[in-house]
CSV table of C-alpha atoms in Angstrom, one decimal:
chain,number,residue,atom,x,y,z
M,29,MET,CA,20.9,-60.4,105.8
M,30,GLY,CA,20.5,-57.4,103.5
M,31,ASN,CA,17.8,-56.9,101.0
M,32,ARG,CA,18.3,-58.0,97.4
M,33,VAL,CA,16.0,-56.1,95.1
M,34,ILE,CA,15.2,-57.6,91.7
M,35,CYS,CA,12.9,-55.7,89.3
M,36,MET,CA,10.9,-57.8,87.0
M,37,LYS,CA,10.4,-56.4,83.5
M,38,LYS,CA,7.0,-56.6,81.8
M,39,LYS,CA,7.0,-59.0,78.9
M,40,ASP,CA,4.2,-59.9,76.6
M,41,VAL,CA,4.0,-63.1,74.7
M,42,ALA,CA,4.8,-62.4,71.1
M,43,ILE,CA,5.2,-64.6,68.0
M,44,ARG,CA,8.0,-63.3,66.0
M,45,SER,CA,8.1,-63.6,62.2
M,46,SER,CA,10.9,-65.5,60.5
M,47,GLY,CA,12.3,-66.0,57.1
M,48,ASP,CA,11.5,-69.7,57.4
M,49,GLY,CA,7.7,-69.8,56.7
M,50,SER,CA,7.3,-73.4,58.0
M,51,ARG,CA,9.0,-72.5,61.3
M,52,SER,CA,6.7,-69.5,61.7
M,53,LYS,CA,3.7,-71.8,61.3
M,54,ARG,CA,5.0,-74.3,63.8
M,55,VAL,CA,5.5,-71.5,66.4
M,56,SER,CA,2.0,-70.2,65.6
M,57,ARG,CA,0.5,-73.7,66.1
M,58,SER,CA,2.5,-74.1,69.3
M,59,GLN,CA,1.2,-70.8,70.6
M,60,ARG,CA,-2.4,-71.7,69.8
M,61,LYS,CA,-1.9,-75.0,71.7
M,62,LEU,CA,-0.6,-73.2,74.8
M,63,LEU,CA,-3.5,-70.8,74.8
M,64,GLY,CA,-5.8,-73.7,74.4
M,65,ASP,CA,-4.2,-75.5,77.3
M,66,GLU,CA,-4.7,-72.4,79.5
M,67,GLU,CA,-8.3,-72.1,78.4
M,68,MET,CA,-8.9,-75.7,79.4
M,69,LEU,CA,-7.3,-75.1,82.8
M,70,HIS,CA,-9.7,-72.2,83.4
M,71,ARG,CA,-12.7,-74.2,82.2
M,72,ARG,CA,-12.0,-77.0,84.7
M,73,ALA,CA,-11.4,-74.5,87.6
M,74,LEU,CA,-14.6,-72.7,86.7
M,75,SER,CA,-16.5,-76.0,86.5
M,76,MET,CA,-15.3,-76.9,90.0
M,77,ALA,CA,-16.3,-73.5,91.3
M,78,ILE,CA,-19.8,-73.7,89.8
M,79,HIS,CA,-20.2,-77.2,91.2
M,80,GLN,CA,-19.3,-75.8,94.6
M,81,ALA,CA,-21.7,-73.0,94.4
M,82,GLN,CA,-24.6,-75.1,93.1
M,83,LEU,CA,-24.3,-78.1,95.3
M,84,SER,CA,-22.4,-76.6,98.2
M,85,GLN,CA,-19.9,-79.5,98.1
M,86,ARG,CA,-17.1,-78.6,100.5
M,87,PHE,CA,-14.5,-80.9,101.8
M,88,ASP,CA,-12.8,-80.5,105.2
M,89,GLY,CA,-9.1,-80.2,105.6
M,90,SER,CA,-6.5,-79.7,102.8
M,91,MET,CA,-7.1,-79.7,99.1
M,92,SER,CA,-3.8,-81.3,98.0
M,93,ARG,CA,-4.8,-82.1,94.5
M,94,ARG,CA,-4.1,-79.8,91.6
M,95,VAL,CA,-7.0,-77.7,90.2
M,96,GLY,CA,-7.7,-78.3,86.5
M,97,SER,CA,-4.3,-79.5,85.2
M,98,THR,CA,-3.9,-80.9,81.7
M,99,SER,CA,-0.8,-82.9,82.4
M,100,SER,CA,1.7,-83.8,85.1
M,101,ARG,CA,4.4,-84.1,82.4
M,102,ARG,CA,7.5,-82.1,83.1
M,103,GLN,CA,8.6,-79.6,80.4
M,104,THR,CA,12.2,-78.5,80.0
M,105,LEU,CA,12.3,-76.8,76.7
M,106,SER,CA,8.9,-75.2,76.1
M,107,ASP,CA,7.4,-74.2,79.4
M,108,PRO,CA,3.9,-72.7,78.8
M,109,PHE,CA,4.6,-69.8,81.1
M,110,SER,CA,8.1,-68.9,79.8
M,111,ASN,CA,7.2,-67.0,76.6
M,112,ASN,CA,8.4,-70.0,74.5
M,113,LYS,CA,12.0,-69.5,75.7
M,114,GLN,CA,14.1,-72.5,76.8
M,115,VAL,CA,13.8,-73.1,80.5
M,116,PRO,CA,17.0,-74.1,82.4
M,117,ASP,CA,16.6,-77.6,83.9
M,118,ILE,CA,17.3,-76.4,87.4
M,119,VAL,CA,15.1,-78.6,89.5
M,120,ASP,CA,17.4,-81.5,89.6
M,121,SER,CA,19.8,-79.6,91.8
M,122,LEU,CA,17.1,-78.5,94.3
M,123,THR,CA,17.0,-80.2,97.6
M,124,VAL,CA,13.5,-78.8,98.3
M,125,LYS,CA,10.9,-79.2,95.5
M,126,LYS,CA,7.6,-79.1,97.4
M,127,LEU,CA,5.8,-75.8,97.7
M,128,ILE,CA,2.7,-75.3,99.8
M,129,LEU,CA,0.5,-72.5,98.4
M,130,VAL,CA,-1.6,-70.7,101.0
M,131,HIS,CA,-4.4,-68.4,99.7
M,132,GLY,CA,-5.4,-65.1,101.0
M,133,GLU,CA,-8.7,-63.7,102.5
M,134,GLY,CA,-11.9,-64.9,100.8
M,135,PHE,CA,-10.0,-67.1,98.3
M,136,GLY,CA,-9.4,-70.9,98.4
M,137,ALA,CA,-7.0,-73.4,96.9
M,138,TRP,CA,-8.8,-72.9,93.5
M,139,CYS,CA,-7.1,-69.5,93.0
M,140,TRP,CA,-3.7,-71.2,92.4
M,141,TYR,CA,-4.8,-73.2,89.3
M,142,LYS,CA,-2.5,-71.5,86.9
M,143,THR,CA,0.4,-71.5,89.4
M,144,VAL,CA,0.0,-75.2,90.2
M,145,ALA,CA,0.0,-76.1,86.5
M,146,SER,CA,3.1,-74.1,85.7
M,147,LEU,CA,5.1,-75.3,88.7
M,148,GLU,CA,4.3,-78.9,88.0
M,149,GLU,CA,5.3,-78.5,84.4
M,150,SER,CA,8.7,-77.2,85.7
M,151,GLY,CA,9.2,-80.3,87.8
M,152,LEU,CA,8.3,-78.9,91.2
M,153,SER,CA,5.6,-80.3,93.6
M,154,PRO,CA,3.0,-77.7,94.5
M,155,VAL,CA,0.4,-78.5,97.2
M,156,THR,CA,-2.6,-76.3,97.8
M,157,VAL,CA,-4.6,-76.0,101.0
M,158,ASP,CA,-8.0,-74.7,101.9
M,159,LEU,CA,-7.8,-72.8,105.2
M,160,THR,CA,-10.6,-73.4,107.7
M,161,GLY,CA,-13.9,-71.9,106.4
M,162,CYS,CA,-12.4,-71.2,102.9
M,163,GLY,CA,-12.7,-72.9,99.5
M,164,PHE,CA,-14.1,-76.4,99.9
M,165,SER,CA,-13.7,-76.5,103.7
M,166,MET,CA,-17.0,-77.5,105.3
M,167,ALA,CA,-16.4,-75.2,108.3
M,168,ASP,CA,-18.6,-72.1,108.6
M,169,ALA,CA,-16.4,-69.0,108.3
M,170,ASN,CA,-18.4,-67.4,111.1
M,171,SER,CA,-17.3,-70.1,113.5
M,172,VAL,CA,-13.5,-69.5,113.0
M,173,SER,CA,-12.3,-67.1,115.7
M,174,THR,CA,-8.5,-67.7,116.1
M,175,LEU,CA,-5.5,-67.8,113.8
M,176,GLU,CA,-4.7,-71.3,115.1
M,177,GLU,CA,-8.1,-72.6,114.0
M,178,TYR,CA,-7.9,-70.8,110.7
M,179,SER,CA,-4.4,-72.2,110.0
M,180,LYS,CA,-5.2,-75.7,111.1
M,181,PRO,CA,-5.2,-77.4,107.6
M,182,LEU,CA,-1.8,-75.9,107.0
M,183,ILE,CA,-0.4,-77.0,110.3
M,184,LEU,CA,-1.7,-80.5,109.8
M,185,LEU,CA,0.1,-80.7,106.4
M,186,LEU,CA,3.4,-79.6,108.1
M,187,GLN,CA,2.9,-82.1,111.0
M,188,ASN,CA,2.4,-84.9,108.6
M,189,LEU,CA,5.6,-84.3,106.7
M,190,HIS,CA,8.4,-86.9,107.0
M,191,GLU,CA,10.9,-86.2,109.7
M,192,GLU,CA,13.6,-84.9,107.4
M,193,GLU,CA,11.3,-83.4,104.8
M,194,LYS,CA,11.3,-79.6,104.2
M,195,VAL,CA,8.9,-77.4,102.1
M,196,ILE,CA,8.7,-73.9,100.7
M,197,LEU,CA,5.7,-72.0,102.0
M,198,VAL,CA,4.0,-69.4,99.7
M,199,GLY,CA,1.5,-67.1,101.2
M,200,HIS,CA,-0.8,-64.6,99.4
M,201,SER,CA,-2.3,-61.5,101.1
M,202,THR,CA,-3.5,-62.4,104.6
M,203,GLY,CA,-2.3,-65.9,104.0
M,204,GLY,CA,1.1,-64.4,104.9
M,205,ALA,CA,-0.1,-64.3,108.6
M,206,CYS,CA,-0.7,-68.1,108.4
M,207,VAL,CA,2.8,-68.6,106.9
M,208,SER,CA,4.4,-66.5,109.7
M,209,TYR,CA,2.4,-68.5,112.3
M,210,ALA,CA,3.6,-71.8,110.7
M,211,LEU,CA,7.2,-70.5,110.5
M,212,GLU,CA,7.1,-69.8,114.3
M,213,ARG,CA,5.8,-73.3,115.0
M,214,PHE,CA,7.8,-75.3,112.5
M,215,PRO,CA,11.0,-73.5,111.5
M,216,GLU,CA,12.9,-76.8,111.0
M,217,LYS,CA,10.4,-77.9,108.4
M,218,ILE,CA,10.3,-74.7,106.3
M,219,SER,CA,13.2,-74.1,103.9
M,220,LYS,CA,11.9,-70.7,102.7
M,221,ALA,CA,8.8,-68.6,103.2
M,222,ILE,CA,7.6,-66.4,100.3
M,223,PHE,CA,5.1,-63.6,100.9
M,224,ILE,CA,3.2,-62.5,97.8
M,225,CYS,CA,1.7,-59.0,98.5
M,226,ALA,CA,1.1,-60.4,101.9
M,227,THR,CA,0.8,-59.5,105.5
M,228,MET,CA,4.3,-60.0,106.7
M,229,VAL,CA,3.5,-59.0,110.3
M,230,SER,CA,5.9,-58.1,113.1
M,231,ASP,CA,5.8,-59.5,116.6
M,232,GLY,CA,2.7,-58.3,118.3
M,233,GLN,CA,1.0,-57.0,115.1
M,234,ARG,CA,-2.4,-58.0,113.7
M,235,PRO,CA,-2.9,-59.0,110.0
M,236,PHE,CA,-5.6,-56.3,109.9
M,237,ASP,CA,-3.1,-53.6,110.8
M,238,ILE,CA,-1.3,-54.1,107.5
M,239,PHE,CA,-4.5,-53.0,105.6
M,240,ALA,CA,-5.2,-50.1,107.9
M,241,ASP,CA,-4.4,-47.5,105.3
M,242,GLN,CA,-6.9,-49.0,102.9
M,243,LEU,CA,-9.7,-49.9,105.4
M,244,GLY,CA,-9.2,-47.4,108.2
M,245,SER,CA,-8.5,-48.2,111.8
M,246,ALA,CA,-9.8,-51.5,113.2
M,247,GLU,CA,-12.1,-49.6,115.6
M,248,ARG,CA,-13.6,-47.5,112.8
M,249,PHE,CA,-13.9,-50.5,110.6
M,250,MET,CA,-15.8,-52.4,113.3
M,251,LYS,CA,-18.2,-49.5,113.9
M,252,GLU,CA,-18.9,-48.3,110.4
M,253,SER,CA,-18.1,-51.0,107.8
M,254,GLN,CA,-21.1,-52.1,105.7
M,255,PHE,CA,-19.2,-55.3,104.9
M,256,LEU,CA,-19.3,-56.8,108.3
M,257,ILE,CA,-21.1,-60.1,108.9
M,258,HIS,CA,-22.8,-60.9,112.2
M,259,GLY,CA,-23.1,-64.7,112.0
M,260,ASN,CA,-24.3,-65.0,115.6
M,261,GLY,CA,-26.9,-62.2,115.4
M,262,LYS,CA,-26.9,-58.4,115.0
M,263,ASP,CA,-26.6,-58.0,118.8
M,264,LYS,CA,-23.4,-60.1,118.9
M,265,PRO,CA,-19.9,-59.1,117.8
M,266,ALA,CA,-19.1,-59.3,114.1
M,267,THR,CA,-17.8,-62.7,113.0
M,268,GLY,CA,-16.5,-61.9,109.4
M,269,PHE,CA,-16.7,-59.6,106.5
M,270,MET,CA,-17.3,-59.8,102.7
M,271,PHE,CA,-16.9,-57.0,100.2
M,272,GLU,CA,-19.7,-56.6,97.7
M,273,LYS,CA,-18.8,-57.7,94.2
M,274,GLN,CA,-18.2,-54.3,92.5
M,275,HIS,CA,-16.0,-53.2,95.3
M,276,MET,CA,-14.1,-56.5,95.2
M,277,LYS,CA,-13.6,-56.2,91.5
M,278,SER,CA,-12.0,-52.8,91.7
M,279,LEU,CA,-10.0,-53.6,94.8
M,280,TYR,CA,-8.5,-57.0,93.9
M,281,PHE,CA,-8.8,-57.5,90.2
M,282,ASN,CA,-8.0,-54.2,88.4
M,283,GLN,CA,-5.5,-56.0,86.1
M,284,SER,CA,-6.9,-59.6,86.0
M,285,PRO,CA,-8.6,-61.3,83.0
M,286,ASN,CA,-12.4,-61.2,83.0
M,287,LYS,CA,-12.7,-65.0,83.2
M,288,ASP,CA,-10.7,-65.1,86.4
M,289,ILE,CA,-12.8,-62.3,87.9
M,290,ALA,CA,-15.9,-64.4,87.0
M,291,LEU,CA,-14.4,-67.4,88.7
M,292,SER,CA,-13.6,-65.4,91.8
M,293,MET,CA,-17.1,-63.9,92.0
M,294,ILE,CA,-18.7,-67.3,92.4
M,295,SER,CA,-16.0,-68.8,94.5
M,296,MET,CA,-14.9,-66.3,97.2
M,297,ARG,CA,-16.3,-66.7,100.6
M,298,ALA,CA,-16.7,-64.5,103.7
M,299,VAL,CA,-13.5,-63.8,105.6
M,300,PRO,CA,-13.3,-64.9,109.3
M,301,LEU,CA,-12.7,-61.7,111.3
M,302,GLY,CA,-11.1,-63.2,114.4
M,303,PRO,CA,-7.9,-64.4,112.8
M,304,MET,CA,-7.4,-61.0,111.1
M,305,MET,CA,-7.7,-59.2,114.5
M,306,GLU,CA,-5.3,-61.5,116.4
M,307,LYS,CA,-1.9,-60.3,117.4
M,308,LEU,CA,0.9,-62.7,116.4
M,309,SER,CA,3.6,-63.8,118.8
M,310,LEU,CA,6.8,-64.2,116.8
M,311,SER,CA,10.2,-64.9,118.3
M,312,ALA,CA,13.7,-64.0,117.0
M,313,GLU,CA,14.9,-67.5,117.8
M,314,ARG,CA,12.3,-69.3,115.6
M,315,TYR,CA,10.5,-67.0,113.1
M,316,GLY,CA,13.4,-64.6,113.0
M,317,LYS,CA,15.8,-67.2,111.7
M,318,GLY,CA,13.6,-68.3,108.8
M,319,ARG,CA,14.5,-67.4,105.2
M,320,ARG,CA,11.8,-64.9,104.1
M,321,PHE,CA,11.3,-63.4,100.6
M,322,TYR,CA,8.8,-60.8,99.6
M,323,VAL,CA,7.0,-60.3,96.2
M,324,GLN,CA,5.6,-56.8,95.6
M,325,THR,CA,2.7,-56.2,93.2
M,326,LEU,CA,3.1,-52.7,91.7
M,327,ASP,CA,-0.5,-52.1,90.4
M,328,ASP,CA,-2.1,-53.3,93.6
M,329,LEU,CA,-5.1,-51.4,94.9
M,330,ALA,CA,-5.9,-53.6,97.9
M,331,LEU,CA,-2.4,-53.4,99.5
M,332,SER,CA,-0.7,-50.4,98.0
M,333,PRO,CA,2.9,-50.6,96.7
M,334,ASP,CA,3.9,-48.0,99.3
M,335,VAL,CA,2.6,-50.3,102.1
M,336,GLN,CA,4.3,-53.3,100.6
M,337,GLU,CA,7.6,-51.3,100.4
M,338,LYS,CA,7.2,-50.4,104.0
M,339,LEU,CA,6.7,-54.0,105.0
M,340,ALA,CA,9.8,-55.1,103.2
M,341,ARG,CA,11.8,-52.3,104.7
M,342,GLU,CA,10.7,-52.9,108.3
M,343,ASN,CA,10.9,-56.7,108.2
M,344,SER,CA,14.1,-57.2,106.2
M,345,PRO,CA,13.4,-60.2,104.0
M,346,GLU,CA,16.3,-61.9,102.4
M,347,GLY,CA,15.1,-60.9,98.9
M,348,VAL,CA,12.5,-58.5,97.4
M,349,PHE,CA,11.0,-59.1,94.0
M,350,LYS,CA,8.7,-56.8,92.1
M,351,ILE,CA,6.0,-57.6,89.5
M,352,LYS,CA,5.0,-54.7,87.2
M,353,GLY,CA,1.4,-54.6,85.9
M,354,SER,CA,0.1,-56.9,88.6
M,355,ASP,CA,-3.0,-56.3,90.8
M,356,HIS,CA,-3.5,-58.0,94.2
M,357,CYS,CA,-3.8,-61.3,92.4
M,358,PRO,CA,-0.6,-62.0,90.4
M,359,PHE,CA,-1.6,-65.6,90.0
M,360,PHE,CA,-4.3,-64.2,87.7
M,361,SER,CA,-2.9,-61.0,86.3
M,362,LYS,CA,0.8,-61.9,85.9
M,363,PRO,CA,1.1,-65.7,86.2
M,364,GLN,CA,4.2,-65.9,84.0
M,365,SER,CA,6.1,-63.4,86.1
M,366,LEU,CA,5.0,-65.0,89.4
M,367,HIS,CA,6.1,-68.4,88.1
M,368,LYS,CA,9.6,-67.2,87.2
M,369,ILE,CA,10.0,-65.6,90.6
M,370,LEU,CA,8.9,-68.7,92.5
M,371,LEU,CA,11.4,-70.8,90.4
M,372,GLU,CA,14.2,-68.3,91.1
M,373,ILE,CA,13.6,-68.2,94.8
M,374,ALA,CA,13.4,-72.0,95.0
M,375,HIS,CA,16.8,-72.1,93.4
M,376,ILE,CA,18.5,-69.6,95.7
M,377,PRO,CA,21.1,-71.6,97.7
């Protein structure tokens, strides 16, 4: 299947003036309400993160509840992430409405709070998951040594699906490796796989290899990196890594709102190193037949647009989408654009 490239135009929310003064006031009030709803979503997500940091309350397995939603009501006319334009009621024609959102390195299910809210408002059924040692998972990240163990909460979700049920998998950053691993194991349960500035690895490739241009070779990183964590002692091999906060801010969040950066700074955890250094075994018969889509972030400093372009070129996804003005976290920096793309991919027959 050939690539289908779609460029997303940058659009800002604007309230246009009108000759009808009362209508203008109604739009203004509506806009204030939407902004207030988004602020409430953030406060709830932040409260959960603070609660986690202070009390170390972490829960094993998947986190399948939404983070900080104001309503499960479906909107068809005034979706909060559609710039107040009418949203086509497309979900009734979809055969697959459930999306499983898989976070990237250091993140957790909490990072999807805006995406979960907007997808539910559009009538879809998003499910978030904490990978092992991430988010609210009780596991120590230093104890996670394989991609199988790291991906276990996602695999359990797929195993527990009804026999005929299918889902759309969405993977961010290194979460793309987990999506590829799942696609190899359960191709019959995955309708589509969406990689968001993600490690869409080839057979025999490691997730770390995708970031080699930014982080240097694996060998050099293991010898020289100041970010390595030796959870089993300094004389033992490194078990994880964690960027210091200032480095993380410039690398991941160069376009994100300050409040989402603050949320991330108190919520991100160390990254298990073993799964990032593991070579994936992907077959043409299983993984190769999956429907894969790639979303590029064009202001990304963690995974450069050139690297993302190379990934799309070498792995031939069915469709390639681009988000202008987005850093490595489009769920923070460009949630409206990300929402539109996920809806569009979900509706591709």
